[in-house]
Short mmCIF file of C-alpha atoms and ligand atoms in Angstrom, two decimals:
data_model
loop_
_atom_site.label_atom_id
_atom_site.label_comp_id
_atom_site.label_asym_id
_atom_site.label_seq_id
_atom_site.Cartn_x
_atom_site.Cartn_y
_atom_site.Cartn_z
CA MET K 1 -9.20 4.45 -21.93
CA ALA K 2 -10.18 2.84 -18.63
CA ALA K 3 -9.21 -0.75 -17.92
CA GLY K 4 -12.10 -3.01 -18.84
CA LEU K 5 -13.84 -6.15 -17.80
CA SER K 6 -11.90 -8.33 -20.21
CA ALA K 7 -9.67 -8.77 -17.18
CA LEU K 8 -12.38 -11.00 -15.73
CA GLN K 9 -11.61 -13.63 -18.31
CA GLN K 10 -8.10 -14.08 -17.00
CA SER K 11 -7.45 -16.65 -14.31
CA VAL K 12 -7.36 -15.49 -10.72
CA PRO K 13 -7.26 -17.47 -7.47
CA ALA K 14 -10.64 -18.49 -6.16
CA GLY K 15 -10.02 -16.89 -2.77
CA ILE K 16 -9.42 -13.35 -4.03
CA PRO K 17 -12.55 -11.88 -5.61
CA VAL K 18 -12.60 -9.65 -8.67
CA VAL K 19 -14.81 -6.64 -8.00
CA ASP K 20 -16.18 -4.31 -10.67
CA VAL K 21 -15.94 -0.96 -8.87
CA ALA K 22 -17.61 1.13 -11.60
CA GLY K 23 -20.69 1.54 -9.39
CA LEU K 24 -18.66 3.69 -6.99
CA TYR K 25 -18.34 6.32 -9.72
CA SER K 26 -22.06 6.23 -10.53
CA SER K 27 -24.60 8.81 -9.36
CA ASP K 28 -27.11 6.00 -8.90
CA PRO K 29 -27.29 5.08 -5.19
CA VAL K 30 -28.33 1.52 -6.05
CA ALA K 31 -25.20 1.00 -8.18
CA GLN K 32 -23.05 2.59 -5.49
CA LYS K 33 -24.45 0.33 -2.80
CA ALA K 34 -24.09 -2.78 -4.95
CA ALA K 35 -20.39 -2.07 -5.57
CA ALA K 36 -19.88 -1.21 -1.90
CA ALA K 37 -21.51 -4.50 -0.88
CA ARG K 38 -19.11 -6.54 -3.01
CA ILE K 39 -16.11 -4.61 -1.75
CA GLY K 40 -17.22 -4.91 1.86
CA ALA K 41 -17.84 -8.64 1.57
CA ALA K 42 -14.29 -9.13 0.27
CA CYS K 43 -12.86 -7.07 3.15
CA ASP K 44 -14.89 -9.01 5.73
CA ASP K 45 -13.63 -12.25 4.24
CA ILE K 46 -9.96 -12.05 3.19
CA GLY K 47 -9.21 -8.33 3.05
CA PHE K 48 -7.97 -8.58 -0.55
CA PHE K 49 -9.71 -8.05 -3.88
CA TYR K 50 -8.93 -7.12 -7.46
CA ALA K 51 -10.55 -3.86 -8.57
CA VAL K 52 -11.54 -3.62 -12.24
CA ASN K 53 -13.31 -0.80 -14.09
CA HIS K 54 -11.57 1.66 -11.80
CA ASN K 55 -11.25 4.73 -14.04
CA VAL K 56 -7.43 4.92 -13.81
CA PRO K 57 -6.35 5.29 -17.45
CA VAL K 58 -3.94 2.58 -18.61
CA GLU K 59 -1.84 5.19 -20.42
CA ILE K 60 -1.10 6.88 -17.10
CA ILE K 61 -0.07 3.57 -15.54
CA ASP K 62 2.15 2.67 -18.53
CA ARG K 63 3.84 6.05 -18.48
CA ALA K 64 4.58 5.82 -14.74
CA VAL K 65 6.05 2.34 -15.14
CA ALA K 66 8.21 3.42 -18.07
CA MET K 67 9.58 6.38 -16.10
CA ALA K 68 10.15 4.16 -13.06
CA ASP K 69 12.14 1.77 -15.22
CA THR K 70 14.23 4.67 -16.52
CA PHE K 71 14.94 5.80 -12.95
CA PHE K 72 16.08 2.37 -11.76
CA HIS K 73 18.39 2.08 -14.74
CA LEU K 74 20.21 5.28 -13.75
CA PRO K 75 23.69 4.73 -12.31
CA GLU K 76 23.53 4.13 -8.56
CA GLN K 77 25.29 7.43 -7.83
CA GLU K 78 22.43 9.26 -9.61
CA ARG K 79 19.78 7.40 -7.65
CA LEU K 80 21.62 8.10 -4.41
CA LYS K 81 21.41 11.84 -5.08
CA VAL K 82 17.78 11.59 -3.94
CA LYS K 83 18.43 9.15 -1.11
CA ALA K 84 15.48 8.96 1.29
CA ASP K 85 15.68 10.20 4.83
CA SER K 86 13.39 8.96 7.57
CA ASN K 87 10.43 10.78 6.03
CA ASN K 88 9.99 8.18 3.30
CA ARG K 89 10.79 10.56 0.45
CA GLY K 90 13.19 9.53 -2.30
CA TYR K 91 15.36 6.54 -3.11
CA ARG K 92 15.68 3.70 -0.60
CA ASP K 93 18.41 1.24 -1.44
CA VAL K 94 18.30 -2.49 -0.82
CA TRP K 95 19.88 -2.07 2.56
CA ASP K 96 16.85 -0.42 4.13
CA SER K 97 14.00 -2.83 4.58
CA VAL K 98 14.59 -5.85 6.74
CA HIS K 99 12.95 -9.20 6.77
CA ARG K 100 11.98 -11.23 9.78
CA ASN K 101 14.88 -13.65 9.27
CA GLY K 102 17.31 -10.73 9.51
CA LYS K 103 18.00 -10.64 5.77
CA THR K 104 17.31 -7.53 3.78
CA ASN K 105 14.45 -7.63 1.32
CA ALA K 106 15.76 -8.04 -2.22
CA ARG K 107 14.41 -4.75 -3.53
CA ASP K 108 15.08 -1.05 -3.71
CA SER K 109 12.41 1.61 -4.08
CA PHE K 110 11.43 5.20 -4.73
CA ASP K 111 9.04 6.67 -2.15
CA LEU K 112 6.83 9.75 -2.29
CA GLY K 113 3.96 11.19 -0.34
CA PHE K 114 1.00 13.52 -0.52
CA PRO K 115 2.39 16.75 -1.97
CA VAL K 116 3.25 19.39 0.63
CA THR K 117 5.64 22.35 0.37
CA GLU K 118 8.44 23.56 2.66
CA ASP K 119 6.16 26.26 4.06
CA ASP K 120 3.34 23.89 4.94
CA PRO K 121 2.54 24.32 8.67
CA GLU K 122 3.04 20.60 9.36
CA VAL K 123 6.42 20.61 7.63
CA LYS K 124 7.46 23.75 9.50
CA ALA K 125 6.34 22.22 12.79
CA GLY K 126 8.42 19.13 12.04
CA THR K 127 5.47 16.74 12.21
CA PRO K 128 6.87 13.34 11.20
CA LEU K 129 5.80 11.85 7.86
CA TYR K 130 5.13 15.26 6.26
CA ALA K 131 7.83 16.41 3.86
CA PRO K 132 8.15 17.73 0.33
CA ASN K 133 8.84 15.03 -2.22
CA ASN K 134 12.41 14.41 -3.28
CA TRP K 135 12.44 14.35 -7.09
CA PRO K 136 15.40 13.28 -9.22
CA GLU K 137 16.51 15.45 -12.12
CA LEU K 138 15.04 13.10 -14.67
CA PRO K 139 12.90 14.73 -17.36
CA GLY K 140 9.30 13.51 -17.29
CA PHE K 141 9.67 11.46 -14.10
CA ARG K 142 7.97 13.81 -11.69
CA GLU K 143 5.07 14.57 -14.02
CA ALA K 144 4.41 10.89 -14.78
CA ILE K 145 4.59 9.78 -11.16
CA GLU K 146 2.56 12.70 -9.79
CA THR K 147 -0.15 12.05 -12.37
CA TYR K 148 -0.24 8.37 -11.48
CA TYR K 149 -0.34 9.21 -7.77
CA GLY K 150 -3.27 11.60 -8.31
CA GLU K 151 -5.30 9.04 -10.27
CA THR K 152 -4.75 6.14 -7.87
CA TYR K 153 -5.39 8.44 -4.93
CA LYS K 154 -8.82 9.23 -6.43
CA LEU K 155 -9.49 5.50 -6.65
CA GLY K 156 -8.44 5.13 -3.02
CA MET K 157 -10.93 7.80 -1.98
CA LYS K 158 -13.71 6.09 -3.95
CA ILE K 159 -12.95 2.84 -2.18
CA LEU K 160 -13.10 4.61 1.18
CA GLU K 161 -16.52 5.95 0.19
CA GLY K 162 -17.51 2.37 -0.59
CA PHE K 163 -16.33 1.26 2.87
CA ALA K 164 -18.40 4.02 4.50
CA LEU K 165 -21.54 3.04 2.58
CA TYR K 166 -21.02 -0.63 3.40
CA LEU K 167 -20.59 0.14 7.09
CA GLY K 168 -23.77 2.26 7.15
CA GLN K 169 -21.95 5.57 7.68
CA PRO K 170 -22.10 8.93 5.87
CA VAL K 171 -20.21 8.68 2.59
CA ASP K 172 -17.39 10.94 3.86
CA PHE K 173 -16.91 9.04 7.14
CA PHE K 174 -13.33 8.09 6.18
CA THR K 175 -12.46 10.60 3.46
CA ARG K 176 -13.03 13.58 5.79
CA HIS K 177 -9.84 12.48 7.56
CA PHE K 178 -7.89 12.74 4.31
CA THR K 179 -7.43 16.52 4.00
CA LYS K 180 -3.64 16.16 4.44
CA PRO K 181 -3.18 12.42 4.41
CA VAL K 182 -0.08 10.40 5.21
CA ALA K 183 -0.62 8.65 1.89
CA ASP K 184 2.74 7.29 0.79
CA MET K 185 3.38 5.65 -2.53
CA VAL K 186 6.28 3.30 -3.14
CA ILE K 187 7.72 2.22 -6.46
CA ASN K 188 9.18 -1.19 -5.70
CA HIS K 189 11.97 -2.51 -7.90
CA TYR K 190 12.58 -6.15 -7.04
CA LEU K 191 16.04 -6.99 -8.18
CA GLY K 192 15.46 -10.49 -9.47
CA ASN K 193 18.42 -12.79 -9.61
CA ALA K 194 18.61 -16.42 -10.61
CA GLY K 195 20.06 -18.27 -7.67
CA LEU K 196 18.12 -16.43 -4.99
CA HIS K 197 16.76 -18.82 -2.38
CA ILE K 198 13.13 -18.73 -1.27
CA SER K 199 14.30 -17.31 2.07
CA ASP K 200 15.65 -14.29 0.14
CA GLN K 201 12.09 -13.18 -0.23
CA ALA K 202 11.66 -10.10 -2.30
CA SER K 203 9.29 -8.86 0.35
CA GLY K 204 8.93 -10.95 3.49
CA PRO K 205 5.58 -11.97 4.99
CA HIS K 206 3.85 -8.92 6.42
CA THR K 207 0.58 -7.12 6.86
CA ASP K 208 0.28 -3.55 5.63
CA HIS K 209 0.31 -0.82 8.24
CA GLY K 210 -2.49 1.50 7.27
CA ILE K 211 -6.05 1.80 6.03
CA VAL K 212 -6.09 0.50 2.48
CA THR K 213 -3.44 -0.24 -0.15
CA ILE K 214 -3.99 0.33 -3.88
CA LEU K 215 -1.41 -1.92 -5.53
CA TRP K 216 -0.40 -2.10 -9.17
CA GLN K 217 1.83 -5.06 -10.03
CA ASP K 218 3.48 -5.88 -13.32
CA SER K 219 2.87 -9.07 -15.31
CA LEU K 220 5.57 -11.24 -13.71
CA GLY K 221 3.64 -12.46 -10.65
CA GLY K 222 5.13 -13.22 -7.25
CA LEU K 223 2.60 -11.68 -4.87
CA GLU K 224 1.27 -14.34 -2.50
CA VAL K 225 -1.55 -14.03 0.01
CA MET K 226 -2.01 -16.34 2.95
CA GLY K 227 -5.27 -18.24 2.73
CA LYS K 228 -7.37 -19.14 5.75
CA ASP K 229 -5.90 -22.64 5.63
CA GLY K 230 -2.40 -21.21 6.11
CA ASN K 231 -1.35 -21.97 2.54
CA TRP K 232 -0.06 -19.31 0.18
CA MET K 233 -2.31 -18.31 -2.73
CA GLN K 234 -0.77 -16.68 -5.78
CA ALA K 235 -2.32 -13.28 -6.38
CA ALA K 236 -1.67 -13.65 -10.09
CA PRO K 237 -1.42 -10.45 -12.11
CA LEU K 238 -4.73 -9.54 -13.67
CA ARG K 239 -4.15 -7.11 -16.49
CA GLY K 240 -5.91 -3.79 -15.99
CA SER K 241 -6.62 -4.41 -12.30
CA PHE K 242 -5.39 -3.08 -8.99
CA VAL K 243 -5.02 -5.35 -5.99
CA ILE K 244 -6.72 -3.67 -3.05
CA ASN K 245 -5.95 -4.80 0.49
CA ILE K 246 -6.75 -3.84 4.04
CA GLY K 247 -4.05 -2.75 6.50
CA GLU K 248 -3.77 -2.92 10.28
CA LEU K 249 -5.31 0.51 10.94
CA MET K 250 -8.50 -0.36 9.08
CA LYS K 251 -8.66 -3.72 10.84
CA ARG K 252 -8.52 -1.79 14.11
CA TRP K 253 -11.09 0.80 13.03
CA THR K 254 -13.56 -1.95 12.12
CA ASN K 255 -12.75 -3.82 15.35
CA GLY K 256 -11.33 -6.77 13.44
CA ARG K 257 -14.21 -7.07 11.01
CA PHE K 258 -12.11 -6.15 7.95
CA LYS K 259 -9.11 -8.48 7.65
CA ALA K 260 -5.48 -7.42 7.34
CA THR K 261 -4.10 -10.53 5.70
CA VAL K 262 -0.46 -11.62 5.61
CA HIS K 263 1.16 -11.48 2.18
CA ARG K 264 4.64 -11.63 0.68
CA VAL K 265 6.47 -11.39 -2.62
CA VAL K 266 8.62 -14.23 -3.91
CA HIS K 267 10.57 -13.24 -6.98
CA LEU K 268 13.27 -15.67 -8.01
CA ARG K 269 13.39 -14.82 -11.72
CA ASP K 270 16.33 -13.31 -13.47
CA MET K 271 14.66 -10.01 -14.33
CA PRO K 272 13.41 -7.04 -12.32
CA ARG K 273 9.82 -6.88 -11.15
CA TYR K 274 7.94 -3.65 -10.50
CA SER K 275 5.04 -2.89 -8.24
CA MET K 276 3.53 0.41 -7.10
CA PRO K 277 1.51 0.38 -3.88
CA LEU K 278 -0.25 3.53 -2.68
CA PHE K 279 -0.77 3.31 1.07
CA CYS K 280 -3.87 5.37 1.84
CA ASN K 281 -3.52 6.60 5.41
CA PRO K 282 -5.36 9.54 6.96
CA ASN K 283 -4.13 12.81 8.46
CA PHE K 284 -1.44 12.25 11.10
CA ARG K 285 -3.68 13.12 14.05
CA THR K 286 -6.68 11.01 13.05
CA ILE K 287 -7.87 8.93 15.97
CA VAL K 288 -8.74 5.42 14.88
CA ASP K 289 -11.34 4.18 17.33
CA PRO K 290 -13.77 1.29 16.68
CA ARG K 291 -16.35 3.03 18.89
CA ASP K 292 -16.81 5.59 16.09
CA LEU K 293 -18.34 2.79 14.06
CA GLY K 294 -20.83 1.96 16.79
CA VAL K 295 -18.92 -0.89 18.44
CA PRO K 296 -20.24 -1.19 22.01
CA GLU K 297 -17.69 -0.51 24.76
CA SER K 298 -17.79 -4.11 25.98
CA GLU K 299 -16.87 -5.46 22.53
CA VAL K 300 -14.00 -3.12 21.70
CA GLN K 301 -10.93 -5.20 20.80
CA TYR K 302 -8.57 -2.38 19.86
CA PRO K 303 -8.02 0.73 21.97
CA PRO K 304 -7.97 4.02 20.08
CA VAL K 305 -4.68 4.92 18.42
CA GLN K 306 -3.46 8.04 16.70
CA SER K 307 -2.92 7.07 13.09
CA GLY K 308 0.45 8.84 12.64
CA GLU K 309 1.91 7.46 15.87
CA PHE K 310 0.78 3.97 14.94
CA LEU K 311 2.45 4.23 11.53
CA LEU K 312 5.65 5.53 13.12
CA SER K 313 5.79 2.56 15.48
CA ARG K 314 5.48 0.22 12.51
CA PHE K 315 8.18 1.98 10.48
CA LYS K 316 10.52 1.83 13.47
CA ALA K 317 9.96 -1.91 13.63
CA THR K 318 10.56 -2.61 9.96
CA ARG K 319 12.90 -0.05 8.37
CA LYS K 320 16.56 0.47 9.16
CA LEU K 321 16.27 4.16 8.29
CA TRP K 322 13.87 4.34 11.20
CA GLY K 323 16.16 2.34 13.49
CA ALA K 324 14.97 -1.24 12.95
CA GLU K 325 17.58 -3.97 13.25
CA LYS K 326 15.39 -6.94 12.57
CA ARG K 327 11.79 -6.89 11.51
CA SER K 328 9.52 -7.30 14.52
CA MET K 329 5.94 -6.65 13.65
CA VAL K 330 3.67 -4.84 16.06
CA SER K 331 0.74 -6.98 15.08
CA ASN K 332 -1.75 -9.51 16.30
CA ASP K 333 -0.68 -11.55 13.32
CA ASP K 334 2.82 -12.01 14.72
CA LYS K 335 2.38 -15.75 15.15
CA LEU K 336 1.14 -16.12 11.60
CA ILE K 337 3.97 -14.05 10.27
CA GLU K 338 6.46 -16.09 12.27
CA ALA K 339 5.03 -19.33 10.91
CA ALA K 340 5.05 -18.01 7.37
CA ALA K 341 8.66 -16.85 7.62
CA GLN K 342 10.08 -20.32 8.42
O1 AKG O 401 5.07 -5.93 -4.69
C1 AKG O 401 3.97 -6.37 -4.40
O2 AKG O 401 3.27 -6.98 -5.20
C2 AKG O 401 3.44 -6.19 -2.98
C3 AKG O 401 4.20 -5.21 -2.17
C4 AKG O 401 3.71 -5.10 -0.77
O3 AKG O 401 3.06 -5.97 -0.26
C5 AKG O 401 4.01 -3.89 0.00
O4 AKG O 401 4.82 -3.06 -0.45
O5 AKG O 401 3.43 -3.73 1.09
FE1 FE2 O 402 2.14 -5.27 1.52
#
């Protein structure tokens, strides 16, 4: 069963639109364009929207969450058997991700990527960010998470088709760069602990690094998005929806037209919170250049970057496993992030 429009009846903040994406799956070009127009308008405006009618079966989401919960209840020594290296595959303990104020984010996670094998040419060549996934010996875990990954990945590709239509490009303008994508998924487990202070943010203020994020969050809330007025808006959980948001690479590709908006997670409750973002990023060597979208030379705000190198620079600035000491964002939004982190 796909998640339905009943979600629309639930309360969501005025600044974050709810978009019915069913048109993207239609063979009718009018329906496709209409969905793409709503998606594009949201990305031009705040860079965040809720996607409903997205074709990801709720049973697959529920199963992934249940298996994630089982994994995070394993004894720490079991979780550490699949400890992540600097390829973002496996278990990352609370120590790894650092917040702007020097504190660690109050969460641990399980990370995986687009499936590749040991004998994949990129893996053999040692290209960063390509590595086989690092699965725990937990019956049912791999199957549930791989299935979830596959379904949300399909949604990500549909959304990229919507972006292409909206921007007047061939439908595969973005997806053609996703033959071996650096599309990492993270299962976030926010510890939750009564007595945490607001500065112990579960996830400090940040913008996402890549093209587009497909985020599932549980029913506890805590995700906050910075509004244009500088105030935080609660991105309240909307049952059956995904939160979709634009990252820095897509902002660059669209020459600043699509917004990569600062967000954070504040979770001060005495119970764990789960979220599962899928970060849709293209093949490592994709060149992200606003001129490809017809931006005249004189108006180009962002020089071309190689997607993989750009992501690496961001990981190095934010993750201890990659050498970061204190979060220092490589972003035009640095001032905003600084202000938000006070
Ligand atoms: O947990 C959430 O709701 C958001 C997580 C997030 O923003 C991220 O992992 O980039
Ligand atoms: Fe994020």
